[in-house]
Amino acid sequence: MLLSIASSFQRGDYDMCNCSEHESSGSLAKMTGASVEPAMKPQVPLSRQISISDDDSGDQPAATDLQPFPPFRLCRLDFREGCYQINFRPTAGFVSFEGTLRVDRSAPDGGADHLIVSGDLYSKRPVIGPIPHPLPPVGNKNADEAAADAGLTSLAGSLSAVDEPAIPFPIRRPRIPIFPRARYHSYLRVTSVSAPVAVPLPKKCELTIVAEQFNYTQPPVGQFKGTFPATPSRTVTMKLAKVPAPFPFSLTGGPFYEGRLFEGGVDKGSVTLAWVSKFFRRATLEIDTLVGAVRPAPVPDGAGGTEFFDTIFARTGWQLTVVQDQLNVPVPSGVVPTNCWSSADLHALMTTVRNPATNLDAEWRVHMIVVPAKLGCSRGIMYDQIGVPREGCASFSDDGYPTSDSSNFGLAANRKQRDVPRAFLRSATHELTHTLNQIHQEQETAADNSIMTTTPSVADVLGGPATGEPGVFPDQIKLAHNTNVRHHLNHMPDPVIRPGGWPFASWFPTGAPQAADRHDFEPSELTLAVTATTDRVALGQPLDLTWTMTNTSGVSLRAPNDVGIEALFASITVTDAEGRERPVRPFVILCEHAKLSELEPGKSVTASAKVFWSTAGFAFERPGRYRVDVAVSWSAQGVMVGVQSGIDVFVDYPSSASDNHSANLVLHPEVGKWVALGGDAYHLGEACRRLQALSQTAAPAGALAVAGDGAPAPRVLDGFADLLPDRAKLARLRPELTADTGGRAERGPARAAAPGRKRAAKAKKRTGRKG
């Protein structure tokens, strides 16, 4: 008998989710409503629904001589929806602040007033001389870029520079501003807004905004995830009056406010708000297409128009510019483009063809590459890092909708994506939204008919448990984000969302949820067994980890059909002897086939990974004792359920100069990327050089050393037996590296391929790679 709450959810004792769309009135956009509350709680500050009040009497003394009909002034504050540029100039200090304030008055999850307001502040260099109002960049360059071009990067240089004309030529209408990541200062979680309709004379009409400010700590050099405090750093109140918009803000046709900012009743400085756009955020999508592939195209919207990436994001509240860039990108040497692509080959292609002039400090830009592939590979993929986190994704035009993924694909069953335009656009938008740090709704809420539910689950939602009626999928696909994802996209802090910001899926807890939030299965229901090839590794040696989830109950349970970390239902966390946790995040997000499905009694699903490096750093940075935990978790009707298990591992101290040298070679981020990509990433030159040097130290540990050396090879080699570069391929692809052995002389003839390498060679044949 199943005893746990988790099992009762999985058996379907509770009603299935209601996946109906949220219909709106007035300016409220038509959205797909999340069917349940999110089970995964963000570990970042996030604005929630508030009410707008017309009561502005809180700071006024009580009237003592009430008049029966006092004269009133009507207030036309026009606090309209959209993005505002905010500028705050403190009365003390040289540093001022600029940023954006997002006023979302059509939020489906915004309460009775449909209102959510959030903002982000960036520090700003000091400027000599008073100016009547802060001005945005209106030429081709912002103030930071102009200062950099002039060679003035220090505080002294900025203070001593001769001012340029206030309005440079050409004049451009202000738009949503974008600021450098390194200048990010704080997040504003607005808790109340007061906009009176009328006030008694002689009182002024004032817009009052109260916000909790969360100061941000920038990440260490070489990392991308900073930190926010758990509680607000301060609470501030802005009192603003609507005034005529100065030039060039007058070009927008929107309101302009100026006033004062208070903290604890103390005046801290001047503040201005300038409306710049009806959208909340803006970004650019660059699409490149390989020879033989077909990129997604606009599809009919049912009302005489079309839907495309830009209209989908416009419905969410984003201004997305689509750049249809390179066509007929050449096929890389040694790759069969109509077979499944290896992670390394696709990563190399994206590294090569992306726009080298991209500046993520001046533009939120995502790169998408479209390649053919074939049925059964994956409809798309996202990389956590090309050069920086969440910069690119890929879509496969010749993969599609195999019945092995779902029996509910209807007329799309076993057809290519290029032949099913609506489903193709949905799948590509799914990968694009991954690059903006959004996760599957099967993890966060429940499967529904929205962009961030995986394609097989959407088909199952539309087609029912086993019907798959023709015309349901793909015709009734909803090309929209649900309310939960919409909320995240519009109101999460900039560093979490913007390309080049936080690593993927780093905004929620790693591993299993905290005890207060999770419901675990009983061992008699569902188990997770974690094993490793060894419980002791050398410093710098990858750990081969395997885990198996088994249904030990007597009934079928709804559970993930893929428990690999790339499918996002599983996570790995490494904890050192001092209790410091480090997540091992997936470098490749390969999840379009993943869904919740029936796991029959006695059946199991298994996955494995090399625990070595992720965008959070190296799993085992120093010798000592570690705990490696695997958690598989998902949302069951808004309740987080799952299983968790782990093993203890000891990382040995180096015992020789050779051990130290080997560890120094492999503990490098490019070697980490090589391992995360599964090897054969010959575009990573530094990784090739270091691993070539490692391969020339000696044979694997336990074998007799060559050239008369009586000592065994470093144990690090055992973890790289199936990952070392192929010498012939290295000589062909990177001839400049073949003579460079990292300062180590070659010691004997090339050794025979290890069993792991032979297995890897077979895998390459299946994925269309040529030797």
Short mmCIF file of C-alpha atoms in Angstrom, two decimals, residues 167 318 421 480 507 574 610:
data_model
loop_
_atom_site.label_atom_id
_atom_site.label_comp_id
_atom_site.label_asym_id
_atom_site.label_seq_id
_atom_site.Cartn_x
_atom_site.Cartn_y
_atom_site.Cartn_z
CA ILE A 167 22.37 66.28 -27.23
CA TRP A 318 9.18 41.77 -24.48
CA PRO A 421 5.52 24.76 -38.92
CA ALA A 480 2.50 31.59 -25.43
CA TRP A 507 18.07 30.59 -9.26
CA VAL A 574 28.76 17.97 -4.12
CA LYS A 610 31.16 12.35 -15.18
#
